[in-house]
Short mmCIF file of C-alpha atoms and ligand atoms in Angstrom, two decimals:
data_model
loop_
_atom_site.label_atom_id
_atom_site.label_comp_id
_atom_site.label_asym_id
_atom_site.label_seq_id
_atom_site.Cartn_x
_atom_site.Cartn_y
_atom_site.Cartn_z
CA MET A 1 116.23 127.85 96.66
CA ASN A 2 112.71 126.53 97.10
CA ARG A 3 110.32 129.37 96.29
CA ALA A 4 107.11 127.53 97.26
CA PRO A 5 106.84 129.10 100.76
CA LEU A 6 107.13 132.57 99.24
CA ARG A 7 104.57 131.80 96.57
CA VAL A 8 101.99 130.40 98.96
CA ALA A 9 102.56 133.26 101.43
CA ALA A 10 101.96 135.75 98.60
CA ALA A 11 98.79 133.89 97.58
CA PHE A 12 97.58 134.02 101.19
CA GLU A 13 98.24 137.75 101.40
CA HIS A 14 96.44 138.29 98.11
CA ALA A 15 93.39 136.38 99.38
CA HIS A 16 93.26 137.76 102.92
CA GLY A 17 94.89 141.19 102.73
CA ARG A 18 97.46 140.29 105.41
CA PRO A 19 100.44 137.94 105.59
CA PRO A 20 99.92 134.46 107.08
CA ALA A 21 101.02 133.65 110.63
CA GLY A 22 103.41 131.14 109.09
CA VAL A 23 104.04 128.58 106.37
CA TRP A 24 104.40 124.84 107.01
CA ALA A 25 105.41 122.15 104.50
CA ALA A 26 105.06 118.37 104.43
CA PRO A 27 106.40 115.90 101.83
CA GLY A 28 104.91 113.20 99.66
CA ARG A 29 106.48 109.75 99.85
CA VAL A 30 107.58 106.65 98.03
CA ASN A 31 107.51 103.26 99.70
CA LEU A 32 110.80 101.52 98.88
CA ILE A 33 109.49 98.12 99.97
CA GLY A 34 106.72 96.63 102.15
CA GLU A 35 103.48 96.81 100.14
CA HIS A 36 100.09 95.91 101.64
CA THR A 37 101.88 94.91 104.83
CA ASP A 38 100.64 97.86 106.93
CA TYR A 39 97.15 96.48 107.59
CA ASN A 40 98.67 93.07 108.37
CA ASP A 41 100.59 94.51 111.35
CA GLY A 42 103.75 94.31 109.23
CA LEU A 43 106.73 96.45 108.28
CA VAL A 44 107.11 99.18 105.64
CA LEU A 45 110.17 101.12 104.51
CA PRO A 46 109.16 104.41 102.86
CA PHE A 47 111.10 107.62 102.38
CA ALA A 48 109.99 111.22 101.89
CA LEU A 49 110.24 112.91 98.51
CA PRO A 50 111.73 116.34 97.97
CA LEU A 51 108.22 117.25 96.70
CA ARG A 52 106.06 118.99 99.31
CA CYS A 53 102.74 120.60 100.07
CA SER A 54 103.15 124.07 101.59
CA ALA A 55 100.38 125.53 103.74
CA ALA A 56 100.17 129.21 104.68
CA ALA A 57 97.83 129.66 107.61
CA SER A 58 96.47 132.08 110.20
CA PRO A 59 94.12 131.51 113.12
CA ARG A 60 90.49 132.68 113.12
CA ALA A 61 88.40 133.24 116.24
CA ASP A 62 84.92 132.65 114.76
CA GLY A 63 84.82 128.85 114.31
CA ILE A 64 85.02 129.07 110.50
CA VAL A 65 87.62 127.37 108.28
CA THR A 66 88.48 128.77 104.86
CA ALA A 67 90.67 126.82 102.44
CA ARG A 68 92.20 127.70 99.11
CA SER A 69 94.51 125.65 96.89
CA LEU A 70 96.65 126.77 93.98
CA GLN A 71 95.87 123.34 92.47
CA ALA A 72 92.08 123.27 92.90
CA PRO A 73 88.97 125.42 92.65
CA GLY A 74 87.82 127.32 95.71
CA PRO A 75 87.69 129.00 98.11
CA VAL A 76 85.87 126.66 100.45
CA ARG A 77 84.30 128.12 103.60
CA THR A 78 82.75 126.07 106.39
CA GLY A 79 80.14 126.89 109.03
CA THR A 80 81.14 127.30 112.65
CA SER A 81 81.07 123.62 113.73
CA VAL A 82 81.69 121.59 110.61
CA GLN A 83 80.78 117.87 110.55
CA PRO A 84 81.70 114.97 108.20
CA GLY A 85 79.60 115.05 105.05
CA GLU A 86 79.42 118.84 104.97
CA VAL A 87 82.58 119.41 102.90
CA SER A 88 83.16 117.39 99.74
CA GLY A 89 86.21 117.34 97.50
CA TRP A 90 89.77 118.34 98.19
CA ALA A 91 89.09 120.76 101.08
CA GLY A 92 87.88 117.81 103.16
CA TYR A 93 91.52 116.85 103.78
CA VAL A 94 92.18 120.26 105.38
CA VAL A 95 88.86 120.79 107.15
CA GLY A 96 88.98 117.16 108.29
CA VAL A 97 92.18 117.87 110.21
CA VAL A 98 90.49 120.71 112.12
CA TRP A 99 87.45 118.48 112.72
CA ALA A 100 89.62 115.60 114.00
CA MET A 101 91.51 117.88 116.37
CA ARG A 102 88.25 119.24 117.77
CA VAL A 103 86.82 115.72 118.20
CA GLU A 104 89.94 114.81 120.17
CA GLY A 105 89.27 117.69 122.52
CA PHE A 106 91.72 120.30 121.25
CA GLU A 107 90.64 123.91 121.02
CA VAL A 108 90.81 124.92 117.35
CA PRO A 109 88.63 128.03 116.98
CA GLY A 110 89.05 128.54 113.22
CA LEU A 111 91.59 128.79 110.43
CA ASP A 112 92.42 130.41 107.12
CA VAL A 113 94.61 128.15 104.93
CA VAL A 114 96.11 128.45 101.46
CA VAL A 115 98.00 125.45 100.07
CA ASP A 116 100.37 124.92 97.16
CA SER A 117 101.79 121.50 96.39
CA ASP A 118 104.36 120.14 93.98
CA VAL A 119 103.40 116.54 94.81
CA PRO A 120 101.38 115.35 91.79
CA LEU A 121 97.76 114.75 92.82
CA GLY A 122 96.52 111.17 92.67
CA ALA A 123 99.80 109.69 91.37
CA GLY A 124 100.34 107.41 94.37
CA LEU A 125 102.99 109.69 95.88
CA SER A 126 100.66 110.68 98.71
CA SER A 127 99.72 114.24 97.94
CA SER A 128 96.85 113.58 100.37
CA ALA A 129 99.12 112.92 103.37
CA ALA A 130 101.32 115.87 102.39
CA LEU A 131 98.23 118.10 102.42
CA GLU A 132 96.88 116.75 105.72
CA CYS A 133 100.23 116.83 107.47
CA ALA A 134 101.03 120.38 106.35
CA ALA A 135 97.60 121.42 107.66
CA ALA A 136 98.00 119.45 110.90
CA LEU A 137 101.39 120.97 111.66
CA ALA A 138 100.03 124.44 110.88
CA VAL A 139 97.09 123.98 113.28
CA ASN A 140 99.42 122.55 115.92
CA ASP A 141 101.75 125.55 115.78
CA VAL A 142 99.14 128.28 115.26
CA PHE A 143 97.24 127.18 118.38
CA GLY A 144 100.28 126.04 120.39
CA LEU A 145 98.88 122.50 120.82
CA ASP A 146 102.35 121.02 121.23
CA LEU A 147 101.39 117.60 119.84
CA ALA A 148 104.09 115.03 119.03
CA SER A 149 104.70 114.20 115.36
CA LEU A 150 103.20 110.71 115.64
CA GLU A 151 100.05 112.17 117.24
CA LEU A 152 99.74 114.63 114.36
CA ALA A 153 100.14 111.75 111.91
CA ARG A 154 97.36 109.85 113.66
CA ILE A 155 95.07 112.88 113.57
CA ALA A 156 95.83 113.44 109.86
CA ARG A 157 94.93 109.81 109.15
CA ARG A 158 91.73 110.18 111.14
CA ALA A 159 90.80 113.14 108.93
CA GLU A 160 91.35 111.04 105.79
CA ASN A 161 89.52 107.96 107.15
CA GLU A 162 86.56 109.57 108.90
CA PHE A 163 86.10 112.98 107.28
CA VAL A 164 87.13 112.33 103.66
CA GLY A 165 86.05 108.69 103.90
CA ALA A 166 89.19 107.10 102.40
CA PRO A 167 90.32 103.87 104.14
CA THR A 168 94.10 104.24 104.43
CA GLY A 169 96.76 103.06 106.84
CA LEU A 170 99.11 105.24 108.85
CA MET A 171 102.25 104.87 106.73
CA ASP A 172 101.89 107.95 104.55
CA GLN A 173 101.25 110.38 107.40
CA THR A 174 103.96 108.83 109.58
CA VAL A 175 106.69 109.18 106.97
CA SER A 176 105.49 112.65 105.95
CA MET A 177 105.77 113.81 109.57
CA LEU A 178 108.92 111.94 110.69
CA ALA A 179 111.17 111.40 107.67
CA GLN A 180 114.83 112.38 107.81
CA GLU A 181 117.10 113.38 104.93
CA ASP A 182 119.12 110.47 103.48
CA HIS A 183 117.16 107.96 105.55
CA LEU A 184 114.42 105.45 104.93
CA LEU A 185 111.87 105.16 107.72
CA LEU A 186 111.24 101.66 109.04
CA ILE A 187 107.72 101.62 110.47
CA ASP A 188 106.44 98.68 112.48
CA HIS A 189 102.67 98.76 112.14
CA ARG A 190 102.13 96.57 115.19
CA SER A 191 104.02 98.69 117.72
CA MET A 192 104.11 101.88 115.63
CA ALA A 193 107.83 102.03 116.44
CA VAL A 194 109.73 104.00 113.81
CA GLU A 195 113.43 103.81 113.04
CA PRO A 196 115.34 105.89 110.50
CA ILE A 197 117.64 103.71 108.37
CA ARG A 198 120.50 105.63 106.83
CA VAL A 199 121.20 105.13 103.13
CA ASP A 200 123.78 107.33 101.46
CA LEU A 201 122.89 106.72 97.84
CA ALA A 202 124.98 109.58 96.46
CA ALA A 203 128.16 108.23 98.10
CA HIS A 204 127.64 104.96 96.20
CA GLY A 205 126.83 106.69 92.90
CA LEU A 206 123.20 105.56 93.15
CA ALA A 207 119.81 107.19 92.66
CA LEU A 208 116.17 106.23 93.00
CA LEU A 209 114.30 106.57 89.75
CA ILE A 210 110.57 107.20 90.13
CA VAL A 211 108.40 106.54 87.09
CA ASP A 212 104.83 107.80 87.24
CA THR A 213 103.15 105.54 84.70
CA ARG A 214 100.11 107.88 84.73
CA ALA A 215 97.95 104.78 84.59
CA ARG A 216 95.03 105.01 87.03
CA HIS A 217 93.03 101.83 86.77
CA ARG A 218 89.48 101.82 88.01
CA ASN A 219 89.81 98.89 90.36
CA VAL A 220 92.12 100.87 92.68
CA ASP A 221 89.56 101.27 95.46
CA GLY A 222 87.70 97.98 95.08
CA GLY A 223 90.97 96.08 94.65
CA TYR A 224 92.35 97.52 97.88
CA GLY A 225 89.26 96.57 99.86
CA ARG A 226 89.24 93.04 98.40
CA ARG A 227 92.90 92.47 99.26
CA ARG A 228 92.28 93.61 102.83
CA ALA A 229 89.35 91.21 103.13
CA GLU A 230 91.41 88.32 101.68
CA CYS A 231 94.22 88.97 104.17
CA ALA A 232 91.72 89.06 107.05
CA GLU A 233 90.25 85.78 105.78
CA ALA A 234 93.71 84.17 105.66
CA ALA A 235 94.49 85.30 109.22
CA GLN A 236 91.17 83.95 110.43
CA ARG A 237 91.70 80.55 108.78
CA LEU A 238 95.16 80.33 110.34
CA GLY A 239 93.93 81.47 113.74
CA VAL A 240 96.46 84.31 114.00
CA ALA A 241 95.83 87.91 115.01
CA ALA A 242 97.46 89.18 111.81
CA LEU A 243 99.52 87.78 108.92
CA ARG A 244 102.56 89.29 110.64
CA ASP A 245 102.39 86.27 112.94
CA VAL A 246 102.93 83.69 110.17
CA ASP A 247 106.49 82.30 110.09
CA PRO A 248 107.98 82.65 106.58
CA GLN A 249 109.75 79.29 107.06
CA GLY A 250 106.36 77.61 107.35
CA ILE A 251 104.72 79.36 104.41
CA ASP A 252 104.00 76.18 102.41
CA ALA A 253 102.18 74.58 105.33
CA ALA A 254 100.27 77.81 105.99
CA MET A 255 99.21 77.97 102.33
CA ALA A 256 97.98 74.38 102.51
CA GLN A 257 96.08 75.19 105.69
CA VAL A 258 94.11 78.10 104.17
CA ALA A 259 92.98 75.62 101.49
CA ASP A 260 92.20 78.23 98.84
CA PRO A 261 94.77 78.96 96.14
CA VAL A 262 93.91 82.67 95.83
CA ILE A 263 93.87 83.34 99.58
CA GLY A 264 97.07 81.28 99.80
CA ARG A 265 98.86 83.46 97.29
CA ARG A 266 97.71 86.67 99.04
CA LEU A 267 99.06 85.18 102.26
CA ARG A 268 102.39 84.30 100.65
CA HIS A 269 102.84 87.83 99.32
CA VAL A 270 102.33 89.45 102.72
CA VAL A 271 104.49 86.99 104.64
CA THR A 272 107.39 87.06 102.17
CA GLU A 273 107.08 90.83 101.75
CA ILE A 274 107.55 91.40 105.48
CA ALA A 275 110.60 89.10 105.32
CA ARG A 276 111.92 91.15 102.38
CA VAL A 277 111.63 94.38 104.38
CA ARG A 278 113.62 92.75 107.18
CA SER A 279 116.26 91.59 104.71
CA VAL A 280 116.64 95.05 103.13
CA VAL A 281 116.94 96.67 106.57
CA THR A 282 119.54 94.11 107.69
CA SER A 283 121.55 94.71 104.55
CA LEU A 284 121.43 98.51 104.83
CA ARG A 285 122.22 98.47 108.56
CA ALA A 286 125.33 96.44 107.77
CA GLY A 287 126.45 99.45 105.74
CA GLY A 288 127.49 97.58 102.60
CA ASP A 289 126.76 98.45 98.98
CA PRO A 290 123.05 99.39 98.67
CA ARG A 291 123.08 97.70 95.23
CA LEU A 292 122.79 94.43 97.16
CA ILE A 293 119.13 95.16 97.94
CA GLY A 294 118.24 95.40 94.24
CA PRO A 295 117.23 91.75 93.71
CA THR A 296 114.97 91.90 96.78
CA LEU A 297 113.14 94.90 95.31
CA THR A 298 112.56 92.93 92.12
CA GLU A 299 111.37 89.86 94.06
CA SER A 300 108.81 92.13 95.68
CA GLN A 301 107.54 93.14 92.23
CA VAL A 302 107.21 89.50 91.15
CA SER A 303 105.28 88.74 94.33
CA MET A 304 102.92 91.69 93.77
CA ARG A 305 102.45 90.73 90.12
CA ASP A 306 101.88 86.99 90.55
CA ASP A 307 100.69 86.44 94.12
CA PHE A 308 98.97 89.66 95.16
CA GLU A 309 97.91 90.58 91.59
CA ILE A 310 98.06 94.35 92.01
CA SER A 311 100.33 95.17 89.07
CA CYS A 312 99.12 96.21 85.60
CA PRO A 313 100.65 96.28 82.11
CA GLU A 314 102.10 99.78 82.53
CA LEU A 315 103.76 98.97 85.87
CA ASP A 316 105.08 95.66 84.53
CA LEU A 317 106.55 97.35 81.47
CA ALA A 318 108.20 100.15 83.48
CA VAL A 319 109.85 97.55 85.74
CA GLU A 320 110.91 95.23 82.89
CA VAL A 321 112.47 98.01 80.83
CA ALA A 322 114.25 99.52 83.84
CA LEU A 323 115.78 96.13 84.69
CA ALA A 324 116.70 95.42 81.08
CA SER A 325 118.36 98.85 80.91
CA GLY A 326 120.59 98.29 83.93
CA ALA A 327 118.51 99.03 87.06
CA HIS A 328 119.69 97.01 90.08
CA GLY A 329 116.11 96.41 91.18
CA ALA A 330 112.66 97.78 90.45
CA ARG A 331 109.10 97.45 91.70
CA LEU A 332 105.75 99.14 91.75
CA THR A 333 105.21 101.36 94.78
CA GLY A 334 101.94 102.26 96.48
CA GLY A 335 98.68 100.39 96.37
CA GLY A 336 99.07 99.14 92.79
CA PHE A 337 96.70 99.09 89.76
CA GLY A 338 98.61 102.08 88.37
CA GLY A 339 100.67 104.90 89.85
CA CYS A 340 104.45 104.73 90.16
CA THR A 341 107.42 102.42 90.09
CA VAL A 342 110.69 102.90 91.97
CA ALA A 343 114.01 101.60 90.70
CA LEU A 344 117.48 101.58 92.23
CA VAL A 345 119.84 102.76 89.51
CA ASP A 346 123.38 104.04 89.04
CA ALA A 347 122.92 107.80 89.13
CA ASP A 348 124.47 108.34 85.69
CA THR A 349 122.05 105.85 84.11
CA ALA A 350 118.83 107.40 85.45
CA GLY A 351 118.35 109.59 82.36
CA PRO A 352 118.89 106.82 79.78
CA ILE A 353 116.75 104.34 81.76
CA GLY A 354 113.91 106.89 81.99
CA ALA A 355 114.23 107.49 78.25
CA ALA A 356 114.11 103.75 77.54
CA VAL A 357 110.93 103.44 79.61
CA ALA A 358 109.39 106.39 77.76
CA ASP A 359 110.26 104.80 74.38
CA ALA A 360 108.74 101.49 75.42
CA PHE A 361 105.57 103.25 76.59
CA ALA A 362 105.28 105.06 73.26
CA SER A 363 105.68 101.76 71.37
CA ALA A 364 103.05 100.12 73.57
CA GLY A 365 100.60 102.98 73.01
CA PHE A 366 100.63 103.99 76.71
CA ARG A 367 100.52 107.59 77.96
CA ALA A 368 103.94 109.22 78.28
CA PRO A 369 105.33 108.45 81.76
CA ALA A 370 106.84 111.11 84.05
CA CYS A 371 110.32 110.16 85.26
CA SER A 372 112.28 111.79 88.06
CA THR A 373 114.99 110.92 90.53
CA ALA A 374 114.68 111.43 94.25
CA ARG A 375 116.95 111.50 97.25
CA PRO A 376 115.25 110.76 100.60
CA ALA A 377 114.18 114.12 102.04
CA GLY A 378 113.22 115.41 105.48
CA GLY A 379 109.75 115.45 107.03
CA ALA A 380 107.17 118.11 107.80
CA ARG A 381 108.37 121.37 109.29
CA ARG A 382 107.73 125.08 109.54
CA VAL A 383 109.37 126.84 106.60
CA ARG A 384 108.44 130.50 107.27
P1 LIG B 1 97.68 110.57 96.33
O1 LIG B 1 97.68 110.74 97.81
O2 LIG B 1 98.41 109.37 95.89
O3 LIG B 1 98.13 111.79 95.60
P2 LIG B 1 94.86 110.49 96.81
O4 LIG B 1 93.69 110.13 95.97
O5 LIG B 1 95.02 109.81 98.12
O6 LIG B 1 96.16 110.31 95.90
O7 LIG B 1 94.82 112.02 97.13
C1 LIG B 1 94.68 112.96 96.08
C2 LIG B 1 93.67 114.00 96.46
O8 LIG B 1 94.20 114.83 97.50
C3 LIG B 1 93.34 114.95 95.36
O9 LIG B 1 92.35 114.44 94.51
C4 LIG B 1 92.84 116.15 96.13
O10 LIG B 1 91.50 115.95 96.55
C5 LIG B 1 93.72 116.13 97.36
N1 LIG B 1 94.88 117.04 97.25
C6 LIG B 1 96.17 116.74 97.49
N2 LIG B 1 96.96 117.83 97.35
C7 LIG B 1 96.15 118.85 97.02
C8 LIG B 1 96.36 120.23 96.73
N3 LIG B 1 97.56 120.78 96.74
N4 LIG B 1 95.26 120.96 96.43
C9 LIG B 1 94.04 120.43 96.42
N5 LIG B 1 93.79 119.15 96.67
C10 LIG B 1 94.82 118.35 96.96
MG1 LIG B 2 96.73 109.44 99.22
#
């Protein structure tokens, strides 16, 4: 049994002297394939982790928001009409959700929130979306706003972009809100259509091995911004609205047309990556052996390493060792420059493969990685 809702409810009661109105939980995520495609109007294929942020909350009538976290210092208490720039640090993700709802015209008088998350913070597994989405769902239910899941995802992203000031796409919040157990979530970033894609890993004796390399390279933020700018430049030179519109069959001609080897390689990553998402989805929809998608996952890693240049020695090593130890496919997941890898492995080999990666990290003088297996979990919901 998951005890997190009980623990966070008890923490709320300890802080406020009364039980919360309810407890809501939202998951972190791993992107199986489709990296840096979201801001190119492309496709992504993430799934939700069984790791979640739980938020215990009660309404307030006085305009104030208070926030506590079992993972961070606090409490944080706002004034009656909080504005961007007035709350720094972690509580901005929670207060930002209330701010965004108010800006959109919803009546959110005030809120007491206590959160407790088992998504590791800053590991690339989207603890930030888990936190925002748990808060957004809590606000929605506490004030009876009756917003659809995709609307809540959009509001959560607005909080992160405009209140916290982090430029992110909509993938993390969408999968955190809408994920289904034993499904990947195909998200089309042009139409924002979402489609759950069933994958019964257990029935095929498979598991997804997540390795947190614990590397956090400094160029994470700058690297992300530069890649976005390079993609925009490529689209402009090709005269297309977004790199989504470039035909993979004509990639060589498109690369010649952008006339810059670096921009050309960025272009090739995005265009082939979108094609790889399509190929994985086609294969899984056909209902065959999920092992067949393994090579495509590894091709994605090669593309990110050589063309998009967002890998790093720790990510490369985790992928190489996993493949050499029997993984069917492996790649970095998330923005790159550190964070996690995901590998498709036979379930009974997950332990030995994780151990092999840990040994290789020790030999290389890297920090000890954190390995775990995950089965695609469900999305945000009320848990108490
Ligand atoms: P990721 O989303 O990959 O974990 P981010 O940098 O986007 O990395 O978000 C991490 C930040 O989110 C943390 O530094 C912290 O500010 C905030 N955060 C997430 N979960 C919690 C939590 N349970 N308590 C406090 N802050 C949290
Ligand atoms: Mg994040």
